[in-house]
Amino acid sequence: MSAYVSAFELFSIGVGPSSSHTVGPMRAGRDFAARLRAEGQLASVSRVRCVLYGSLGATGIGHGTPDAVVAGLAGLEPETVDPAAVRAAWTDWPERQALRLDGTHEIAFAKTDVEFAPRTRLPGHPNAMTLTALAADGGVVAEDTYYSVGGGFIRREGEPPRVASREFPLPFDTAEELIALCDERGITIAEAARRNEEALRPEEEVAAGLDRIWDAMAACVDAGLAAEGQLPGMLRVKRRAGAIRAQLEEAEADGRRELPGEWLGAFALAVNEENASGGRVVTAPTNGAAGIVPAVAMYWWRFLADSGLGSGNAVTPYGELVGSALLGFHAPEDAPVPGTDDAKAVADANRRRGIRRFLLTATALGSLFKANASISGAEGGCQAEVGSACAMAAGGLTAVMGGTNRQIENAAEIAMEHHLGLTCDPVGGLVQIPCIERNAIAASTAVTAARLALRGDGSHYVSLDAVVETMRQTGIDMSTKYKETSEGGLAVNVIEC
């Protein structure tokens, strides 16, 4: 067994605004319908009812949870669904319209078939939902309880954790074990993650899959930078990323060089505004914290990849060139060299390999938080979401800047340490205030943490494992009202309309 979670599960392409309240419930609804079909029970079902408990019941409407459940019951997948098909699936459900369960079997359905029980907390997890399939005579055909445990991951009651059942060639449960196995083999953290990924799929598929994740992240940044108007919901929050982009481009056209940090913040705002609008987004490791990893990676891509330690000329202590011979994702032997007409293509290819290194490093770190603490805001507060994402981004940036494994661990520790105790208190139950700005601030923190770590030799007093355990304990001690219920903090001290 190992704490490691595949990059293609930790970074999943889906829809906003929440991995635990939108993506997870959609997957649960789809799984329930698929199980009915697989067990030959679909034709016996005349109605399905859903009860949303705890945090799902408390902030579900603001997070689009009932819409996601209906979309999932209809057989839609977060990875491929048109986001517009999810946004109003329950909210605008027409009276007396049939629901095509699993996309094929028509059943009666009404909005009242989704019930909210925010005061009831099931023991398995704060994000719980029960789906019940009923026959025409009212008898129960099937009933399952699902837990949306953060990051879009779900667990059906009575079923063992799906990810934990896997075995990897390089298992580790703690950061200390991860560093030790890398020392023993003379490899980087990203290389360890790559070898684990290749236990599931060929090297070419790993590289192509990581590229798809990055392309989705970059597309989300671009979409957010181009968008205008207001975000959905009663708060009427105005989009800002596009206006900031225009200001920065104007300044650059006038010959003024704006600080890359200004763009860093714009990248993060762009992603989380797209998420808040229910657009296509990559869970990283959650939707509420989805802007941090893409923003920091784009910051490296645009401002650091061709200069200084991030240029592709930096050599790690293990002899790996950051760019030209990275992680086994090698450039072809006949690849053109810089200085030819294809120099730009070479630079872009080197950036691609750097992004793979970034994502694999972040995956290994994110796995530790998921296994040993939490990435769920309903379970650990926003420290579990934004704090984890900040640490993943800090470690990834340190890796592509040529940092050692111990510097990477140090950067992640610095980033997480300064998010301990952060509450999850979304105003109006929407992933907007303070979530959007919080991602921009955390992206800046990630860059600062990486730079501090790179200035040191990797030695430090507080270990990443100690911070992960502290985060877990803090989440347990934190009052429920500060864990994605909108019953405390800014959620009750800010007027919603």
Short mmCIF file of C-alpha atoms in Angstrom, two decimals:
data_model
loop_
_atom_site.label_atom_id
_atom_site.label_comp_id
_atom_site.label_asym_id
_atom_site.label_seq_id
_atom_site.Cartn_x
_atom_site.Cartn_y
_atom_site.Cartn_z
CA MET A 1 0.00 0.00 0.00
CA SER A 2 1.06 3.58 -0.52
CA ALA A 3 -0.13 7.11 0.06
CA TYR A 4 0.48 7.83 -3.62
CA VAL A 5 -2.51 8.96 -5.67
CA SER A 6 -2.24 9.01 -9.45
CA ALA A 7 -1.86 12.42 -11.07
CA PHE A 8 -4.88 11.58 -13.22
CA GLU A 9 -7.04 11.24 -10.14
CA LEU A 10 -5.61 14.13 -8.14
CA PHE A 11 -5.76 16.42 -11.21
CA SER A 12 -9.10 15.55 -12.77
CA ILE A 13 -10.74 17.59 -15.52
CA GLY A 14 -14.27 18.50 -14.56
CA VAL A 15 -16.65 21.41 -13.95
CA GLY A 16 -17.06 24.07 -11.29
CA PRO A 17 -17.74 25.31 -8.80
CA SER A 18 -16.70 22.60 -6.31
CA SER A 19 -14.90 19.28 -6.49
CA SER A 20 -16.52 17.96 -3.32
CA HIS A 21 -19.95 19.52 -3.79
CA THR A 22 -20.29 19.34 -7.59
CA VAL A 23 -17.88 16.83 -9.15
CA GLY A 24 -18.14 14.27 -6.34
CA PRO A 25 -21.97 14.24 -6.21
CA MET A 26 -22.12 14.00 -10.01
CA ARG A 27 -19.86 10.95 -9.89
CA ALA A 28 -21.95 9.48 -7.10
CA GLY A 29 -25.17 9.91 -9.10
CA ARG A 30 -23.59 8.37 -12.16
CA ASP A 31 -22.15 5.48 -10.16
CA PHE A 32 -25.55 4.78 -8.59
CA ALA A 33 -27.27 4.69 -11.98
CA ALA A 34 -24.51 2.55 -13.48
CA ARG A 35 -24.78 0.05 -10.61
CA LEU A 36 -28.53 -0.23 -11.16
CA ARG A 37 -27.88 -1.04 -14.79
CA ALA A 38 -25.06 -3.49 -14.04
CA GLU A 39 -27.21 -5.38 -11.53
CA GLY A 40 -30.22 -5.59 -13.86
CA GLN A 41 -32.39 -3.35 -11.67
CA LEU A 42 -32.77 -0.34 -13.94
CA ALA A 43 -36.09 -1.40 -15.47
CA SER A 44 -37.62 -1.82 -11.98
CA VAL A 45 -36.98 1.78 -10.98
CA SER A 46 -39.78 4.35 -11.27
CA ARG A 47 -38.31 7.12 -9.12
CA VAL A 48 -35.03 8.13 -7.41
CA ARG A 49 -34.72 10.25 -4.31
CA CYS A 50 -31.63 11.90 -2.87
CA VAL A 51 -30.91 13.27 0.60
CA LEU A 52 -27.96 15.65 1.00
CA TYR A 53 -26.50 15.64 4.50
CA GLY A 54 -24.15 17.92 6.42
CA SER A 55 -22.08 20.28 4.33
CA LEU A 56 -23.70 19.07 1.10
CA GLY A 57 -27.07 20.03 2.55
CA ALA A 58 -25.85 23.31 4.05
CA THR A 59 -24.14 24.82 0.99
CA GLY A 60 -25.37 22.51 -1.74
CA ILE A 61 -27.53 25.00 -3.60
CA GLY A 62 -24.72 27.56 -3.80
CA HIS A 63 -22.33 24.87 -4.99
CA GLY A 64 -24.72 23.40 -7.56
CA THR A 65 -24.91 20.06 -5.76
CA PRO A 66 -28.50 19.10 -6.69
CA ASP A 67 -27.82 20.05 -10.31
CA ALA A 68 -24.75 17.81 -10.28
CA VAL A 69 -26.68 14.87 -8.78
CA VAL A 70 -29.33 15.07 -11.47
CA ALA A 71 -26.69 15.31 -14.19
CA GLY A 72 -24.93 12.26 -12.75
CA LEU A 73 -28.13 10.24 -12.52
CA ALA A 74 -28.64 11.01 -16.21
CA GLY A 75 -25.29 9.37 -16.91
CA LEU A 76 -23.22 12.50 -17.56
CA GLU A 77 -19.51 12.58 -16.65
CA PRO A 78 -17.66 15.60 -15.18
CA GLU A 79 -14.73 15.04 -17.56
CA THR A 80 -16.78 15.28 -20.76
CA VAL A 81 -20.06 17.02 -19.94
CA ASP A 82 -20.90 20.42 -21.38
CA PRO A 83 -20.78 22.64 -18.25
CA ALA A 84 -23.97 24.36 -19.39
CA ALA A 85 -25.82 21.04 -19.09
CA VAL A 86 -25.04 20.90 -15.37
CA ARG A 87 -25.65 24.47 -14.21
CA ALA A 88 -29.45 24.27 -14.16
CA ALA A 89 -30.12 20.52 -14.35
CA TRP A 90 -32.08 20.63 -11.08
CA THR A 91 -32.61 24.37 -10.60
CA ASP A 92 -34.66 24.75 -13.80
CA TRP A 93 -36.14 21.26 -13.89
CA PRO A 94 -39.52 21.40 -15.71
CA GLU A 95 -42.53 20.01 -13.90
CA ARG A 96 -43.66 16.53 -14.94
CA GLN A 97 -40.62 15.96 -17.15
CA ALA A 98 -39.14 12.46 -17.06
CA LEU A 99 -35.52 11.87 -16.07
CA ARG A 100 -33.56 9.47 -18.27
CA LEU A 101 -31.79 7.42 -15.60
CA ASP A 102 -28.34 6.32 -16.81
CA GLY A 103 -29.25 8.14 -20.03
CA THR A 104 -31.68 5.40 -21.11
CA HIS A 105 -34.49 4.57 -18.65
CA GLU A 106 -37.21 7.18 -18.12
CA ILE A 107 -38.44 7.72 -14.56
CA ALA A 108 -40.60 10.30 -12.83
CA PHE A 109 -38.65 13.11 -11.19
CA ALA A 110 -39.41 16.35 -9.39
CA LYS A 111 -37.21 18.92 -7.67
CA THR A 112 -38.61 17.79 -4.33
CA ASP A 113 -36.97 14.40 -4.87
CA VAL A 114 -33.77 16.07 -3.69
CA GLU A 115 -33.94 16.80 0.04
CA PHE A 116 -31.58 18.84 2.22
CA ALA A 117 -30.57 17.74 5.73
CA PRO A 118 -27.79 20.16 6.77
CA ARG A 119 -28.12 19.42 10.47
CA THR A 120 -27.64 15.70 10.04
CA ARG A 121 -24.02 14.58 9.86
CA LEU A 122 -23.29 10.98 8.97
CA PRO A 123 -20.27 9.42 10.69
CA GLY A 124 -18.40 8.58 7.48
CA HIS A 125 -17.74 12.16 6.32
CA PRO A 126 -19.37 15.64 6.50
CA ASN A 127 -20.14 15.42 2.75
CA ALA A 128 -22.71 12.63 2.61
CA MET A 129 -25.63 11.78 0.37
CA THR A 130 -28.05 8.87 0.18
CA LEU A 131 -29.63 7.79 -3.10
CA THR A 132 -32.72 5.59 -3.06
CA ALA A 133 -34.25 3.91 -6.10
CA LEU A 134 -37.96 3.20 -5.72
CA ALA A 135 -40.27 0.82 -7.56
CA ALA A 136 -43.73 1.78 -8.80
CA ASP A 137 -45.32 0.45 -5.60
CA GLY A 138 -42.97 2.52 -3.43
CA GLY A 139 -40.72 -0.36 -2.49
CA VAL A 140 -36.97 0.16 -2.30
CA VAL A 141 -35.11 -1.30 -5.27
CA ALA A 142 -31.67 -0.13 -4.12
CA GLU A 143 -30.18 2.34 -1.68
CA ASP A 144 -26.61 3.58 -1.30
CA THR A 145 -24.88 6.23 0.77
CA TYR A 146 -21.94 8.04 -0.80
CA TYR A 147 -19.31 10.26 0.75
CA SER A 148 -17.70 13.01 -1.30
CA VAL A 149 -14.34 13.02 0.44
CA GLY A 150 -12.69 15.95 -1.36
CA GLY A 151 -11.05 16.56 -4.71
CA GLY A 152 -13.90 14.87 -6.57
CA PHE A 153 -13.15 11.51 -4.91
CA ILE A 154 -16.14 9.51 -3.70
CA ARG A 155 -16.54 6.51 -1.44
CA ARG A 156 -19.62 4.31 -1.25
CA GLU A 157 -20.53 3.18 2.25
CA GLY A 158 -19.31 -0.34 2.85
CA GLU A 159 -16.80 -0.11 0.03
CA PRO A 160 -13.04 0.06 0.74
CA PRO A 161 -11.20 3.18 -0.47
CA ARG A 162 -10.59 2.70 -4.19
CA VAL A 163 -7.23 4.41 -4.47
CA ALA A 164 -5.69 2.83 -1.36
CA SER A 165 -6.11 -0.65 -2.82
CA ARG A 166 -3.44 -0.02 -5.45
CA GLU A 167 0.16 -1.07 -5.13
CA PHE A 168 2.98 1.01 -6.58
CA PRO A 169 6.64 0.13 -7.21
CA LEU A 170 7.82 3.03 -5.06
CA PRO A 171 5.45 3.13 -2.07
CA PHE A 172 5.67 5.80 0.60
CA ASP A 173 3.39 6.99 3.37
CA THR A 174 5.26 10.05 4.62
CA ALA A 175 7.52 12.77 3.25
CA GLU A 176 10.39 11.27 5.21
CA GLU A 177 9.88 7.92 3.47
CA LEU A 178 9.60 9.66 0.10
CA ILE A 179 12.90 11.50 0.57
CA ALA A 180 14.58 8.32 1.80
CA LEU A 181 13.53 6.21 -1.19
CA CYS A 182 14.64 8.99 -3.56
CA ASP A 183 18.03 9.19 -1.79
CA GLU A 184 18.43 5.44 -1.98
CA ARG A 185 17.83 5.41 -5.75
CA GLY A 186 19.39 8.76 -6.60
CA ILE A 187 16.19 10.11 -8.17
CA THR A 188 13.97 13.16 -7.84
CA ILE A 189 10.51 13.26 -6.29
CA ALA A 190 9.07 13.71 -9.78
CA GLU A 191 10.94 10.66 -11.03
CA ALA A 192 9.50 8.60 -8.18
CA ALA A 193 6.02 9.78 -9.13
CA ARG A 194 6.65 8.98 -12.80
CA ARG A 195 7.70 5.42 -12.00
CA ASN A 196 4.52 4.95 -10.00
CA GLU A 197 2.43 6.32 -12.86
CA GLU A 198 4.09 3.92 -15.27
CA ALA A 199 2.88 1.03 -13.13
CA LEU A 200 -0.60 2.01 -14.38
CA ARG A 201 0.07 3.03 -18.01
CA PRO A 202 2.93 3.29 -20.56
CA GLU A 203 5.38 6.19 -20.44
CA GLU A 204 3.94 7.78 -23.56
CA GLU A 205 0.45 7.76 -22.07
CA VAL A 206 1.74 9.33 -18.86
CA ALA A 207 3.37 12.15 -20.80
CA ALA A 208 0.33 12.67 -23.02
CA GLY A 209 -2.01 12.62 -20.03
CA LEU A 210 0.02 15.22 -18.16
CA ASP A 211 0.01 17.36 -21.29
CA ARG A 212 -3.80 17.12 -21.44
CA ILE A 213 -4.04 18.24 -17.83
CA TRP A 214 -1.79 21.21 -18.54
CA ASP A 215 -3.69 22.10 -21.71
CA ALA A 216 -6.95 22.13 -19.73
CA MET A 217 -5.36 24.29 -17.04
CA ALA A 218 -3.96 26.73 -19.60
CA ALA A 219 -7.30 26.87 -21.44
CA CYS A 220 -9.03 27.71 -18.16
CA VAL A 221 -6.57 30.54 -17.53
CA ASP A 222 -7.14 31.90 -21.05
CA ALA A 223 -10.92 31.65 -20.74
CA GLY A 224 -10.91 33.48 -17.45
CA LEU A 225 -8.64 36.23 -18.74
CA ALA A 226 -10.97 36.78 -21.70
CA ALA A 227 -14.28 36.77 -19.80
CA GLU A 228 -16.25 39.74 -18.54
CA GLY A 229 -19.44 40.41 -16.61
CA GLN A 230 -20.74 39.01 -13.33
CA LEU A 231 -20.54 35.62 -11.72
CA PRO A 232 -23.80 33.73 -11.09
CA GLY A 233 -25.49 33.98 -7.72
CA MET A 234 -27.03 36.56 -5.43
CA LEU A 235 -23.69 38.24 -4.62
CA ARG A 236 -23.34 39.62 -8.16
CA VAL A 237 -19.54 39.44 -7.94
CA LYS A 238 -17.86 41.18 -10.86
CA ARG A 239 -15.18 39.34 -12.81
CA ARG A 240 -11.80 41.08 -12.49
CA ALA A 241 -9.23 38.91 -14.27
CA GLY A 242 -10.07 40.25 -17.73
CA ALA A 243 -9.79 43.88 -16.62
CA ILE A 244 -6.45 43.21 -14.95
CA ARG A 245 -5.21 41.50 -18.12
CA ALA A 246 -6.17 44.54 -20.19
CA GLN A 247 -4.36 46.86 -17.77
CA LEU A 248 -1.20 44.76 -17.84
CA GLU A 249 -1.21 44.47 -21.63
CA GLU A 250 -1.68 48.22 -21.97
CA ALA A 251 1.22 48.86 -19.62
CA GLU A 252 3.45 46.49 -21.58
CA ALA A 253 2.44 48.11 -24.90
CA ASP A 254 3.54 51.46 -23.48
CA GLY A 255 6.94 50.02 -22.69
CA ARG A 256 6.31 49.62 -18.99
CA ARG A 257 7.25 46.24 -17.63
CA GLU A 258 4.75 45.10 -15.06
CA LEU A 259 5.86 42.75 -12.29
CA PRO A 260 5.32 39.08 -13.12
CA GLY A 261 3.58 38.85 -9.76
CA GLU A 262 0.77 40.99 -11.17
CA TRP A 263 0.20 38.36 -13.85
CA LEU A 264 0.46 35.59 -11.25
CA GLY A 265 -2.52 37.03 -9.40
CA ALA A 266 -4.46 37.50 -12.63
CA PHE A 267 -3.89 33.86 -13.61
CA ALA A 268 -5.27 32.64 -10.28
CA LEU A 269 -8.29 34.97 -10.42
CA ALA A 270 -9.00 33.83 -13.97
CA VAL A 271 -9.18 30.14 -13.02
CA ASN A 272 -11.33 30.65 -9.96
CA GLU A 273 -13.71 32.98 -11.73
CA GLU A 274 -14.15 30.27 -14.36
CA ASN A 275 -14.73 27.77 -11.57
CA ALA A 276 -17.28 30.01 -9.86
CA SER A 277 -19.16 30.30 -13.14
CA GLY A 278 -19.41 26.52 -13.42
CA GLY A 279 -16.93 26.33 -16.30
CA ARG A 280 -14.38 23.69 -17.28
CA VAL A 281 -11.69 23.45 -14.61
CA VAL A 282 -9.03 21.06 -13.37
CA THR A 283 -9.37 19.88 -9.78
CA ALA A 284 -5.99 20.78 -8.23
CA PRO A 285 -6.46 19.13 -5.76
CA THR A 286 -9.93 20.67 -5.30
CA ASN A 287 -12.02 23.14 -7.30
CA GLY A 288 -12.11 25.74 -4.55
CA ALA A 289 -8.30 25.81 -4.70
CA ALA A 290 -8.03 25.12 -8.44
CA GLY A 291 -6.33 28.41 -9.32
CA ILE A 292 -3.09 28.01 -7.36
CA VAL A 293 -1.25 25.22 -9.18
CA PRO A 294 -2.16 26.49 -12.70
CA ALA A 295 -1.27 30.08 -11.79
CA VAL A 296 2.16 29.18 -10.42
CA ALA A 297 2.84 26.81 -13.32
CA MET A 298 1.83 29.50 -15.84
CA TYR A 299 4.02 32.00 -13.98
CA TRP A 300 6.99 29.65 -14.48
CA TRP A 301 6.01 28.97 -18.11
CA ARG A 302 5.79 32.64 -19.06
CA PHE A 303 8.43 34.31 -16.94
CA LEU A 304 10.98 31.82 -15.64
CA ALA A 305 11.27 28.87 -18.02
CA ASP A 306 13.77 30.59 -20.34
CA SER A 307 15.86 32.42 -17.78
CA GLY A 308 17.87 31.78 -14.66
CA LEU A 309 17.45 28.52 -12.81
CA GLY A 310 14.34 27.70 -14.75
CA SER A 311 15.95 28.03 -18.17
CA GLY A 312 16.43 24.39 -18.98
CA ASN A 313 20.15 24.70 -18.27
CA ALA A 314 19.88 24.11 -14.56
CA VAL A 315 21.16 20.71 -13.46
CA THR A 316 19.73 18.99 -10.42
CA PRO A 317 22.00 17.16 -7.99
CA TYR A 318 21.00 13.98 -9.79
CA GLY A 319 22.34 15.09 -13.15
CA GLU A 320 18.95 15.72 -14.74
CA LEU A 321 18.74 18.65 -17.07
CA VAL A 322 15.61 20.64 -16.31
CA GLY A 323 14.26 20.57 -19.82
CA SER A 324 16.31 18.46 -22.21
CA ALA A 325 16.46 15.08 -20.47
CA LEU A 326 13.69 15.25 -17.98
CA LEU A 327 12.09 12.37 -16.15
CA GLY A 328 12.48 9.95 -18.99
CA PHE A 329 10.26 12.12 -21.23
CA HIS A 330 13.18 12.50 -23.59
CA ALA A 331 13.46 14.70 -26.62
CA PRO A 332 13.96 12.67 -29.82
CA GLU A 333 17.56 12.16 -30.82
CA ASP A 334 17.09 14.17 -34.01
CA ALA A 335 15.44 17.10 -32.22
CA PRO A 336 16.75 20.46 -33.47
CA VAL A 337 19.08 22.36 -31.19
CA PRO A 338 18.58 25.95 -30.01
CA GLY A 339 19.85 28.46 -32.53
CA THR A 340 18.16 26.82 -35.51
CA ASP A 341 14.85 27.84 -37.06
CA ASP A 342 13.19 25.39 -34.73
CA ALA A 343 14.56 26.91 -31.53
CA LYS A 344 11.09 28.01 -30.45
CA ALA A 345 9.78 24.49 -30.90
CA VAL A 346 12.62 23.19 -28.75
CA ALA A 347 11.91 25.79 -26.08
CA ASP A 348 8.22 24.86 -26.07
CA ALA A 349 9.08 21.16 -25.80
CA ASN A 350 11.38 21.91 -22.87
CA ARG A 351 8.60 23.83 -21.19
CA ARG A 352 6.32 20.84 -21.66
CA ARG A 353 8.81 18.57 -19.95
CA GLY A 354 9.16 21.10 -17.17
CA ILE A 355 5.39 21.20 -16.65
CA ARG A 356 5.34 17.41 -16.40
CA ARG A 357 8.00 17.62 -13.72
CA PHE A 358 5.97 20.31 -11.94
CA LEU A 359 2.77 18.26 -11.98
CA LEU A 360 4.40 15.00 -10.91
CA THR A 361 6.16 16.70 -8.00
CA ALA A 362 2.89 18.33 -6.96
CA THR A 363 1.14 14.96 -7.21
CA ALA A 364 3.54 13.27 -4.81
CA LEU A 365 3.09 16.10 -2.30
CA GLY A 366 -0.67 16.25 -2.69
CA SER A 367 -0.87 12.52 -2.07
CA LEU A 368 0.63 13.05 1.38
CA PHE A 369 -2.02 15.59 2.34
CA LYS A 370 -4.85 13.41 1.06
CA ALA A 371 -3.60 10.28 2.83
CA ASN A 372 -2.43 11.75 6.13
CA ALA A 373 -4.75 14.72 6.66
CA SER A 374 -7.42 15.92 4.22
CA ILE A 375 -8.01 17.93 1.06
CA SER A 376 -11.68 18.47 1.94
CA GLY A 377 -12.87 21.86 3.16
CA ALA A 378 -15.83 20.20 4.87
CA GLU A 379 -13.44 18.00 6.82
CA GLY A 380 -10.44 20.24 7.48
CA GLY A 381 -11.41 23.80 6.60
CA CYS A 382 -9.76 25.83 3.86
CA GLN A 383 -6.32 24.89 5.17
CA ALA A 384 -7.03 21.47 3.66
CA GLU A 385 -7.85 22.93 0.24
CA VAL A 386 -5.90 26.14 -0.31
CA GLY A 387 -3.10 25.11 2.06
CA SER A 388 -2.56 21.80 0.29
CA ALA A 389 -2.68 23.41 -3.15
CA CYS A 390 -0.22 26.10 -2.08
CA ALA A 391 2.22 23.45 -0.83
CA MET A 392 1.86 21.45 -4.05
CA ALA A 393 2.51 24.53 -6.17
CA ALA A 394 5.49 25.59 -4.05
CA GLY A 395 7.05 22.16 -4.37
CA GLY A 396 6.39 22.01 -8.10
CA LEU A 397 7.96 25.40 -8.70
CA THR A 398 10.99 24.50 -6.60
CA ALA A 399 11.43 21.35 -8.69
CA VAL A 400 11.43 23.14 -12.05
CA MET A 401 13.75 25.79 -10.65
CA GLY A 402 16.36 23.08 -10.04
CA GLY A 403 15.71 22.53 -6.34
CA THR A 404 16.80 19.41 -4.50
CA ASN A 405 14.33 17.00 -2.95
CA ARG A 406 14.92 18.52 0.47
CA GLN A 407 14.39 22.02 -0.88
CA ILE A 408 11.14 20.83 -2.44
CA GLU A 409 10.01 19.36 0.88
CA ASN A 410 11.04 22.58 2.62
CA ALA A 411 9.05 24.73 0.17
CA ALA A 412 5.93 22.61 0.69
CA GLU A 413 6.37 22.81 4.46
CA ILE A 414 6.72 26.61 4.40
CA ALA A 415 3.62 26.98 2.23
CA MET A 416 1.44 24.70 4.35
CA GLU A 417 2.68 25.99 7.69
CA HIS A 418 1.35 29.45 6.96
CA HIS A 419 -2.12 28.22 6.09
CA LEU A 420 -2.70 26.28 9.30
CA GLY A 421 -6.07 27.11 10.83
CA LEU A 422 -7.51 28.69 7.67
CA THR A 423 -11.29 28.43 7.79
CA CYS A 424 -13.73 27.62 4.99
CA ASP A 425 -16.53 30.18 5.27
CA PRO A 426 -17.94 30.89 1.79
CA VAL A 427 -20.38 33.78 1.76
CA GLY A 428 -23.77 32.62 0.55
CA GLY A 429 -22.42 29.10 0.10
CA LEU A 430 -20.84 30.25 -3.19
CA VAL A 431 -17.24 29.53 -4.16
CA GLN A 432 -16.59 33.24 -4.66
CA ILE A 433 -15.94 35.23 -1.48
CA PRO A 434 -13.29 34.82 -0.09
CA CYS A 435 -12.32 31.86 -2.30
CA ILE A 436 -11.32 33.64 -5.50
CA GLU A 437 -8.95 36.19 -3.90
CA ARG A 438 -7.67 33.53 -1.52
CA ASN A 439 -6.29 31.59 -4.50
CA ALA A 440 -4.41 34.64 -5.76
CA ILE A 441 -2.86 35.26 -2.35
CA ALA A 442 -1.92 31.60 -1.97
CA ALA A 443 -0.28 31.57 -5.41
CA SER A 444 1.94 34.43 -4.25
CA THR A 445 2.70 32.54 -1.04
CA ALA A 446 3.70 29.48 -3.06
CA VAL A 447 6.22 31.50 -5.07
CA THR A 448 7.62 33.07 -1.90
CA ALA A 449 7.92 29.66 -0.24
CA ALA A 450 9.79 28.28 -3.25
CA ARG A 451 12.21 31.20 -3.33
CA LEU A 452 12.91 30.93 0.38
CA ALA A 453 13.56 27.21 0.07
CA LEU A 454 15.85 27.68 -2.93
CA ARG A 455 17.95 30.15 -0.93
CA GLY A 456 18.56 27.47 1.68
CA ASP A 457 20.14 24.05 1.59
CA GLY A 458 16.96 22.12 2.41
CA SER A 459 17.59 21.79 6.12
CA HIS A 460 14.89 23.20 8.40
CA TYR A 461 13.46 22.74 11.86
CA VAL A 462 9.82 21.82 11.13
CA SER A 463 9.28 18.87 8.79
CA LEU A 464 6.54 18.60 6.20
CA ASP A 465 5.24 15.51 8.00
CA ALA A 466 4.89 17.52 11.22
CA VAL A 467 2.92 20.21 9.39
CA VAL A 468 0.65 17.64 7.71
CA GLU A 469 -0.11 16.07 11.08
CA THR A 470 -0.71 19.49 12.60
CA MET A 471 -3.15 20.29 9.81
CA ARG A 472 -5.01 17.05 10.50
CA GLN A 473 -5.25 17.79 14.22
CA THR A 474 -6.31 21.39 13.58
CA GLY A 475 -9.05 20.20 11.25
CA ILE A 476 -10.40 17.89 13.94
CA ASP A 477 -10.35 20.68 16.53
CA MET A 478 -11.89 23.28 14.21
CA SER A 479 -15.53 24.09 14.83
CA THR A 480 -17.93 22.66 12.26
CA LYS A 481 -19.25 26.13 11.49
CA TYR A 482 -15.89 26.97 9.93
CA LYS A 483 -15.83 23.92 7.66
CA GLU A 484 -17.86 24.68 4.54
CA THR A 485 -21.21 25.08 6.22
CA SER A 486 -21.53 28.88 5.85
CA GLU A 487 -22.55 29.02 9.52
CA GLY A 488 -19.59 31.07 10.74
CA GLY A 489 -16.87 33.55 9.80
CA LEU A 490 -17.36 35.79 6.77
CA ALA A 491 -20.42 33.80 5.77
CA VAL A 492 -22.42 35.27 8.65
CA ASN A 493 -20.71 38.66 8.89
CA VAL A 494 -21.12 39.77 5.29
CA ILE A 495 -24.49 40.85 3.91
CA GLU A 496 -25.33 38.64 0.93
CA CYS A 497 -27.43 41.10 -1.03
#
